[in-house]
Amino acid sequence: MASASRLSFILTSSMASKQANRQAITLKGSTALVTEFFKYAVNTILFQREVYPSDDFHMVKKYGQTVLVTQDLALENYLERILNQVQKWLLTGSVTQLVLAIISKDTRTPLERWVFDIMLVETPAEGTEASRQPKPESEIQSEIRAILKQIISMVTYLPVIHEPTVFNILAYTSESADASKSQQVKMRSFSTDVHRIEAMVAYRYEE
């Protein structure tokens, strides 16, 4: 039974429908924020789950805290290609789920699945409170910090992986039910004016 970590992303727009150009800019900006979050979340997971040696990572300041990111050139280039495609998918609303799968290097058995669910939400009507109150970036960053810290804290009770691993990043157009037999814990969420990201971790449990 594969271990699975699930993170859900829901996007909402607070711009009035008649402000089409401004709304498009908001979508683009929010998509950039979500794509950037995915980059740092993936790096955090790869470091915390020791998919790559700790020496392959270096510290950077992001979201008002220290975040570890890869300095392995091949991995960095691979993630950049994936993230460029993810950004295109988010802009078109064509992806509903992104999955970081950690796999046994020797047996190819899935050991963990970190699942990011992505949902588009209706634009609030003109004149509503939501349409008049853009979400402060400081609040968005605070919510992102909370999720990244929670990913780190998961290591204290996720099962220890005792074998070499590799990873894949997968994209889906419909929800996956792969984690149905896993233990699950709801995590924190964050949102922009265009996207909302909800988090849940599901992990392999053996008697």
PDB file of C-alpha atoms in Angstrom:
ATOM      1  CA  MET A   1       0.000   0.000   0.000  1.00  0.00           C
ATOM      2  CA  ALA A   2       1.510   3.282  -1.047  1.00  0.00           C
ATOM      3  CA  SER A   3       1.999   6.077   1.401  1.00  0.00           C
ATOM      4  CA  ALA A   4       0.312   9.262   0.220  1.00  0.00           C
ATOM      5  CA  SER A   5       0.500  12.902   1.178  1.00  0.00           C
ATOM      6  CA  ARG A   6      -2.314  15.007  -0.195  1.00  0.00           C
ATOM      7  CA  LEU A   7      -2.330  18.763  -0.685  1.00  0.00           C
ATOM      8  CA  SER A   8      -5.356  20.428  -2.250  1.00  0.00           C
ATOM      9  CA  PHE A   9      -5.336  23.722  -4.164  1.00  0.00           C
ATOM     10  CA  ILE A  10      -8.533  25.721  -4.834  1.00  0.00           C
ATOM     11  CA  LEU A  11      -8.321  28.997  -6.778  1.00  0.00           C
ATOM     12  CA  THR A  12     -10.790  31.893  -6.422  1.00  0.00           C
ATOM     13  CA  SER A  13     -11.076  35.212  -8.251  1.00  0.00           C
ATOM     14  CA  SER A  14     -12.234  38.377  -6.471  1.00  0.00           C
ATOM     15  CA  MET A  15     -12.274  40.593  -9.568  1.00  0.00           C
ATOM     16  CA  ALA A  16     -15.520  41.863 -11.084  1.00  0.00           C
ATOM     17  CA  SER A  17     -16.446  40.201 -14.380  1.00  0.00           C
ATOM     18  CA  LYS A  18     -16.381  43.489 -16.279  1.00  0.00           C
ATOM     19  CA  GLN A  19     -12.721  43.995 -15.295  1.00  0.00           C
ATOM     20  CA  ALA A  20     -11.588  41.279 -17.720  1.00  0.00           C
ATOM     21  CA  ASN A  21      -8.072  42.581 -18.276  1.00  0.00           C
ATOM     22  CA  ARG A  22      -7.358  43.091 -14.593  1.00  0.00           C
ATOM     23  CA  GLN A  23      -8.824  39.668 -13.823  1.00  0.00           C
ATOM     24  CA  ALA A  24      -6.476  38.048 -16.370  1.00  0.00           C
ATOM     25  CA  ILE A  25      -3.518  39.718 -14.669  1.00  0.00           C
ATOM     26  CA  THR A  26      -4.780  38.450 -11.312  1.00  0.00           C
ATOM     27  CA  LEU A  27      -5.020  34.900 -12.680  1.00  0.00           C
ATOM     28  CA  LYS A  28      -1.483  35.131 -14.040  1.00  0.00           C
ATOM     29  CA  GLY A  29      -0.136  36.482 -10.765  1.00  0.00           C
ATOM     30  CA  SER A  30      -1.928  33.889  -8.685  1.00  0.00           C
ATOM     31  CA  THR A  31      -0.757  31.109 -10.997  1.00  0.00           C
ATOM     32  CA  ALA A  32       2.820  32.308 -10.510  1.00  0.00           C
ATOM     33  CA  LEU A  33       2.346  32.222  -6.726  1.00  0.00           C
ATOM     34  CA  VAL A  34       0.943  28.681  -6.786  1.00  0.00           C
ATOM     35  CA  THR A  35       3.655  27.440  -9.170  1.00  0.00           C
ATOM     36  CA  GLU A  36       6.327  28.965  -6.951  1.00  0.00           C
ATOM     37  CA  PHE A  37       4.765  27.347  -3.901  1.00  0.00           C
ATOM     38  CA  PHE A  38       4.830  23.968  -5.665  1.00  0.00           C
ATOM     39  CA  LYS A  39       8.544  24.457  -6.373  1.00  0.00           C
ATOM     40  CA  TYR A  40       9.387  25.054  -2.715  1.00  0.00           C
ATOM     41  CA  ALA A  41       7.009  22.342  -1.505  1.00  0.00           C
ATOM     42  CA  VAL A  42       8.644  19.769  -3.815  1.00  0.00           C
ATOM     43  CA  ASN A  43      12.127  20.794  -2.686  1.00  0.00           C
ATOM     44  CA  THR A  44      11.055  20.585   0.955  1.00  0.00           C
ATOM     45  CA  ILE A  45       9.596  17.101   0.496  1.00  0.00           C
ATOM     46  CA  LEU A  46      12.638  15.809  -1.412  1.00  0.00           C
ATOM     47  CA  PHE A  47      14.934  17.102   1.332  1.00  0.00           C
ATOM     48  CA  GLN A  48      12.838  15.964   4.292  1.00  0.00           C
ATOM     49  CA  ARG A  49      12.259  12.487   2.833  1.00  0.00           C
ATOM     50  CA  GLU A  50      15.953  12.192   1.903  1.00  0.00           C
ATOM     51  CA  VAL A  51      15.313  11.415  -1.756  1.00  0.00           C
ATOM     52  CA  TYR A  52      18.499  13.393  -2.433  1.00  0.00           C
ATOM     53  CA  PRO A  53      21.511  13.850  -0.093  1.00  0.00           C
ATOM     54  CA  SER A  54      21.280  16.827   2.235  1.00  0.00           C
ATOM     55  CA  ASP A  55      24.510  18.190   0.726  1.00  0.00           C
ATOM     56  CA  ASP A  56      22.613  18.697  -2.562  1.00  0.00           C
ATOM     57  CA  PHE A  57      20.525  21.464  -0.964  1.00  0.00           C
ATOM     58  CA  HIS A  58      21.286  25.004   0.127  1.00  0.00           C
ATOM     59  CA  MET A  59      19.366  27.541   2.200  1.00  0.00           C
ATOM     60  CA  VAL A  60      17.487  30.492   0.732  1.00  0.00           C
ATOM     61  CA  LYS A  61      15.174  33.049   2.301  1.00  0.00           C
ATOM     62  CA  LYS A  62      11.592  32.786   1.076  1.00  0.00           C
ATOM     63  CA  TYR A  63       8.208  33.679   2.567  1.00  0.00           C
ATOM     64  CA  GLY A  64      10.036  35.236   5.525  1.00  0.00           C
ATOM     65  CA  GLN A  65      11.735  31.982   6.496  1.00  0.00           C
ATOM     66  CA  THR A  66      14.632  29.731   5.493  1.00  0.00           C
ATOM     67  CA  VAL A  67      13.798  27.180   2.774  1.00  0.00           C
ATOM     68  CA  LEU A  68      16.077  24.447   1.406  1.00  0.00           C
ATOM     69  CA  VAL A  69      16.317  24.145  -2.384  1.00  0.00           C
ATOM     70  CA  THR A  70      18.326  21.840  -4.600  1.00  0.00           C
ATOM     71  CA  GLN A  71      21.647  22.864  -6.091  1.00  0.00           C
ATOM     72  CA  ASP A  72      21.843  19.692  -8.191  1.00  0.00           C
ATOM     73  CA  LEU A  73      21.845  21.077 -11.742  1.00  0.00           C
ATOM     74  CA  ALA A  74      20.098  18.079 -13.352  1.00  0.00           C
ATOM     75  CA  LEU A  75      17.315  18.140 -10.742  1.00  0.00           C
ATOM     76  CA  GLU A  76      16.995  21.906 -10.970  1.00  0.00           C
ATOM     77  CA  ASN A  77      16.582  21.732 -14.765  1.00  0.00           C
ATOM     78  CA  TYR A  78      14.053  18.902 -14.488  1.00  0.00           C
ATOM     79  CA  LEU A  79      11.950  20.819 -11.952  1.00  0.00           C
ATOM     80  CA  GLU A  80      12.108  23.973 -14.067  1.00  0.00           C
ATOM     81  CA  ARG A  81      10.703  22.098 -17.094  1.00  0.00           C
ATOM     82  CA  ILE A  82       7.941  20.575 -14.984  1.00  0.00           C
ATOM     83  CA  LEU A  83       7.058  23.900 -13.349  1.00  0.00           C
ATOM     84  CA  ASN A  84       6.874  25.684 -16.699  1.00  0.00           C
ATOM     85  CA  GLN A  85       4.323  23.124 -17.843  1.00  0.00           C
ATOM     86  CA  VAL A  86       2.439  23.302 -14.531  1.00  0.00           C
ATOM     87  CA  GLN A  87       2.125  27.067 -14.953  1.00  0.00           C
ATOM     88  CA  LYS A  88       0.586  26.613 -18.410  1.00  0.00           C
ATOM     89  CA  TRP A  89      -1.865  24.027 -17.063  1.00  0.00           C
ATOM     90  CA  LEU A  90      -2.897  26.319 -14.202  1.00  0.00           C
ATOM     91  CA  LEU A  91      -3.514  29.218 -16.567  1.00  0.00           C
ATOM     92  CA  THR A  92      -5.841  27.087 -18.703  1.00  0.00           C
ATOM     93  CA  GLY A  93      -7.459  25.254 -15.783  1.00  0.00           C
ATOM     94  CA  SER A  94      -6.610  21.937 -17.454  1.00  0.00           C
ATOM     95  CA  VAL A  95      -5.048  20.177 -14.454  1.00  0.00           C
ATOM     96  CA  THR A  96      -6.934  19.091 -11.334  1.00  0.00           C
ATOM     97  CA  GLN A  97      -4.206  17.204  -9.491  1.00  0.00           C
ATOM     98  CA  LEU A  98      -0.425  17.165  -9.194  1.00  0.00           C
ATOM     99  CA  VAL A  99       1.295  14.259  -7.477  1.00  0.00           C
ATOM    100  CA  LEU A 100       4.825  13.905  -6.153  1.00  0.00           C
ATOM    101  CA  ALA A 101       5.352  10.140  -5.932  1.00  0.00           C
ATOM    102  CA  ILE A 102       8.290   8.746  -3.956  1.00  0.00           C
ATOM    103  CA  ILE A 103       9.217   5.312  -5.298  1.00  0.00           C
ATOM    104  CA  SER A 104      11.574   2.507  -4.279  1.00  0.00           C
ATOM    105  CA  LYS A 105      14.617   2.724  -6.523  1.00  0.00           C
ATOM    106  CA  ASP A 106      15.078  -1.057  -6.570  1.00  0.00           C
ATOM    107  CA  THR A 107      11.531  -2.459  -6.692  1.00  0.00           C
ATOM    108  CA  ARG A 108       9.738   0.588  -8.187  1.00  0.00           C
ATOM    109  CA  THR A 109       7.107   0.212  -5.459  1.00  0.00           C
ATOM    110  CA  PRO A 110       5.288   3.484  -4.613  1.00  0.00           C
ATOM    111  CA  LEU A 111       6.132   4.433  -1.025  1.00  0.00           C
ATOM    112  CA  GLU A 112       4.526   7.868  -0.677  1.00  0.00           C
ATOM    113  CA  ARG A 113       2.261  10.120  -2.714  1.00  0.00           C
ATOM    114  CA  TRP A 114       2.109  13.838  -1.981  1.00  0.00           C
ATOM    115  CA  VAL A 115      -1.075  14.938  -3.733  1.00  0.00           C
ATOM    116  CA  PHE A 116      -1.924  18.540  -4.643  1.00  0.00           C
ATOM    117  CA  ASP A 117      -5.614  18.940  -5.575  1.00  0.00           C
ATOM    118  CA  ILE A 118      -6.364  21.989  -7.720  1.00  0.00           C
ATOM    119  CA  MET A 119      -9.871  23.421  -8.091  1.00  0.00           C
ATOM    120  CA  LEU A 120     -11.208  26.480  -9.863  1.00  0.00           C
ATOM    121  CA  VAL A 121     -13.802  28.516  -7.964  1.00  0.00           C
ATOM    122  CA  GLU A 122     -16.509  30.862  -9.290  1.00  0.00           C
ATOM    123  CA  THR A 123     -15.697  34.577  -9.457  1.00  0.00           C
ATOM    124  CA  PRO A 124     -17.589  36.450  -6.683  1.00  0.00           C
ATOM    125  CA  ALA A 125     -20.408  38.674  -7.925  1.00  0.00           C
ATOM    126  CA  GLU A 126     -19.933  42.415  -8.216  1.00  0.00           C
ATOM    127  CA  GLY A 127     -20.725  44.336  -5.066  1.00  0.00           C
ATOM    128  CA  THR A 128     -20.044  41.419  -2.721  1.00  0.00           C
ATOM    129  CA  GLU A 129     -17.587  41.738   0.132  1.00  0.00           C
ATOM    130  CA  ALA A 130     -15.221  39.263  -1.539  1.00  0.00           C
ATOM    131  CA  SER A 131     -15.077  41.304  -4.738  1.00  0.00           C
ATOM    132  CA  ARG A 132     -14.057  44.447  -2.841  1.00  0.00           C
ATOM    133  CA  GLN A 133     -11.402  42.937  -0.578  1.00  0.00           C
ATOM    134  CA  PRO A 134      -8.248  41.672  -2.352  1.00  0.00           C
ATOM    135  CA  LYS A 135      -6.292  39.335  -0.087  1.00  0.00           C
ATOM    136  CA  PRO A 136      -3.063  40.872   1.268  1.00  0.00           C
ATOM    137  CA  GLU A 137       0.119  39.186   0.028  1.00  0.00           C
ATOM    138  CA  SER A 138       1.402  39.092   3.606  1.00  0.00           C
ATOM    139  CA  GLU A 139      -1.549  36.909   4.560  1.00  0.00           C
ATOM    140  CA  ILE A 140      -0.946  34.588   1.599  1.00  0.00           C
ATOM    141  CA  GLN A 141       2.722  34.219   2.548  1.00  0.00           C
ATOM    142  CA  SER A 142       1.802  33.526   6.163  1.00  0.00           C
ATOM    143  CA  GLU A 143      -0.457  30.678   5.050  1.00  0.00           C
ATOM    144  CA  ILE A 144       2.254  29.293   2.748  1.00  0.00           C
ATOM    145  CA  ARG A 145       4.765  29.374   5.626  1.00  0.00           C
ATOM    146  CA  ALA A 146       2.332  27.386   7.737  1.00  0.00           C
ATOM    147  CA  ILE A 147       2.006  24.680   5.065  1.00  0.00           C
ATOM    148  CA  LEU A 148       5.767  24.379   4.515  1.00  0.00           C
ATOM    149  CA  LYS A 149       6.336  24.152   8.268  1.00  0.00           C
ATOM    150  CA  GLN A 150       3.661  21.485   8.477  1.00  0.00           C
ATOM    151  CA  ILE A 151       5.316  19.461   5.693  1.00  0.00           C
ATOM    152  CA  ILE A 152       8.518  19.519   7.763  1.00  0.00           C
ATOM    153  CA  SER A 153       6.677  18.508  10.926  1.00  0.00           C
ATOM    154  CA  MET A 154       5.139  15.484   9.159  1.00  0.00           C
ATOM    155  CA  VAL A 155       8.560  13.790   9.215  1.00  0.00           C
ATOM    156  CA  THR A 156       8.226  13.189  12.942  1.00  0.00           C
ATOM    157  CA  TYR A 157       5.483  10.618  12.416  1.00  0.00           C
ATOM    158  CA  LEU A 158       5.677   9.511   8.780  1.00  0.00           C
ATOM    159  CA  PRO A 159       7.195   6.021   8.439  1.00  0.00           C
ATOM    160  CA  VAL A 160      10.983   6.029   8.019  1.00  0.00           C
ATOM    161  CA  ILE A 161      12.082   5.025   4.513  1.00  0.00           C
ATOM    162  CA  HIS A 162      14.924   2.501   4.772  1.00  0.00           C
ATOM    163  CA  GLU A 163      15.795   2.163   1.093  1.00  0.00           C
ATOM    164  CA  PRO A 164      17.059   4.269  -1.820  1.00  0.00           C
ATOM    165  CA  THR A 165      14.275   6.177  -3.550  1.00  0.00           C
ATOM    166  CA  VAL A 166      13.507   8.145  -6.700  1.00  0.00           C
ATOM    167  CA  PHE A 167      10.537  10.358  -7.500  1.00  0.00           C
ATOM    168  CA  ASN A 168       8.078  11.201 -10.260  1.00  0.00           C
ATOM    169  CA  ILE A 169       5.828  14.223 -10.732  1.00  0.00           C
ATOM    170  CA  LEU A 170       2.489  13.298 -12.297  1.00  0.00           C
ATOM    171  CA  ALA A 171      -0.432  15.406 -13.495  1.00  0.00           C
ATOM    172  CA  TYR A 172      -4.092  14.381 -13.660  1.00  0.00           C
ATOM    173  CA  THR A 173      -7.265  15.861 -15.107  1.00  0.00           C
ATOM    174  CA  SER A 174      -9.499  14.149 -12.534  1.00  0.00           C
ATOM    175  CA  GLU A 175      -9.175  13.251  -8.873  1.00  0.00           C
ATOM    176  CA  SER A 176      -7.194  10.184  -7.871  1.00  0.00           C
ATOM    177  CA  ALA A 177      -8.325   7.713  -5.236  1.00  0.00           C
ATOM    178  CA  ASP A 178      -4.975   6.012  -4.757  1.00  0.00           C
ATOM    179  CA  ALA A 179      -4.769   6.974  -1.093  1.00  0.00           C
ATOM    180  CA  SER A 180      -8.022   5.300  -0.076  1.00  0.00           C
ATOM    181  CA  LYS A 181      -6.281   2.724   2.137  1.00  0.00           C
ATOM    182  CA  SER A 182      -3.813   5.136   3.700  1.00  0.00           C
ATOM    183  CA  GLN A 183      -3.849   6.931   7.024  1.00  0.00           C
ATOM    184  CA  GLN A 184      -4.882  10.549   6.433  1.00  0.00           C
ATOM    185  CA  VAL A 185      -4.360  13.822   8.301  1.00  0.00           C
ATOM    186  CA  LYS A 186      -5.850  17.146   7.181  1.00  0.00           C
ATOM    187  CA  MET A 187      -3.273  19.916   6.863  1.00  0.00           C
ATOM    188  CA  ARG A 188      -3.443  23.711   6.606  1.00  0.00           C
ATOM    189  CA  SER A 189      -4.518  25.667   3.531  1.00  0.00           C
ATOM    190  CA  PHE A 190      -3.729  28.927   1.794  1.00  0.00           C
ATOM    191  CA  SER A 191      -5.478  31.052  -0.809  1.00  0.00           C
ATOM    192  CA  THR A 192      -4.898  33.937  -3.191  1.00  0.00           C
ATOM    193  CA  ASP A 193      -7.578  36.025  -4.896  1.00  0.00           C
ATOM    194  CA  VAL A 194      -7.636  33.380  -7.628  1.00  0.00           C
ATOM    195  CA  HIS A 195      -6.632  30.077  -5.986  1.00  0.00           C
ATOM    196  CA  ARG A 196      -7.236  28.287  -2.734  1.00  0.00           C
ATOM    197  CA  ILE A 197      -4.928  25.478  -1.649  1.00  0.00           C
ATOM    198  CA  GLU A 198      -6.104  22.940   0.914  1.00  0.00           C
ATOM    199  CA  ALA A 199      -3.755  20.338   2.341  1.00  0.00           C
ATOM    200  CA  MET A 200      -4.040  16.767   3.556  1.00  0.00           C
ATOM    201  CA  VAL A 201      -1.357  14.154   4.085  1.00  0.00           C
ATOM    202  CA  ALA A 202      -2.054  10.442   3.691  1.00  0.00           C
ATOM    203  CA  TYR A 203       0.707   7.987   4.447  1.00  0.00           C
ATOM    204  CA  ARG A 204       1.374   4.272   4.372  1.00  0.00           C
ATOM    205  CA  TYR A 205       0.550   2.413   7.546  1.00  0.00           C
ATOM    206  CA  GLU A 206       1.769  -1.081   8.354  1.00  0.00           C
ATOM    207  CA  GLU A 207       0.715  -3.124  11.378  1.00  0.00           C
TER     208      GLU A 207
END
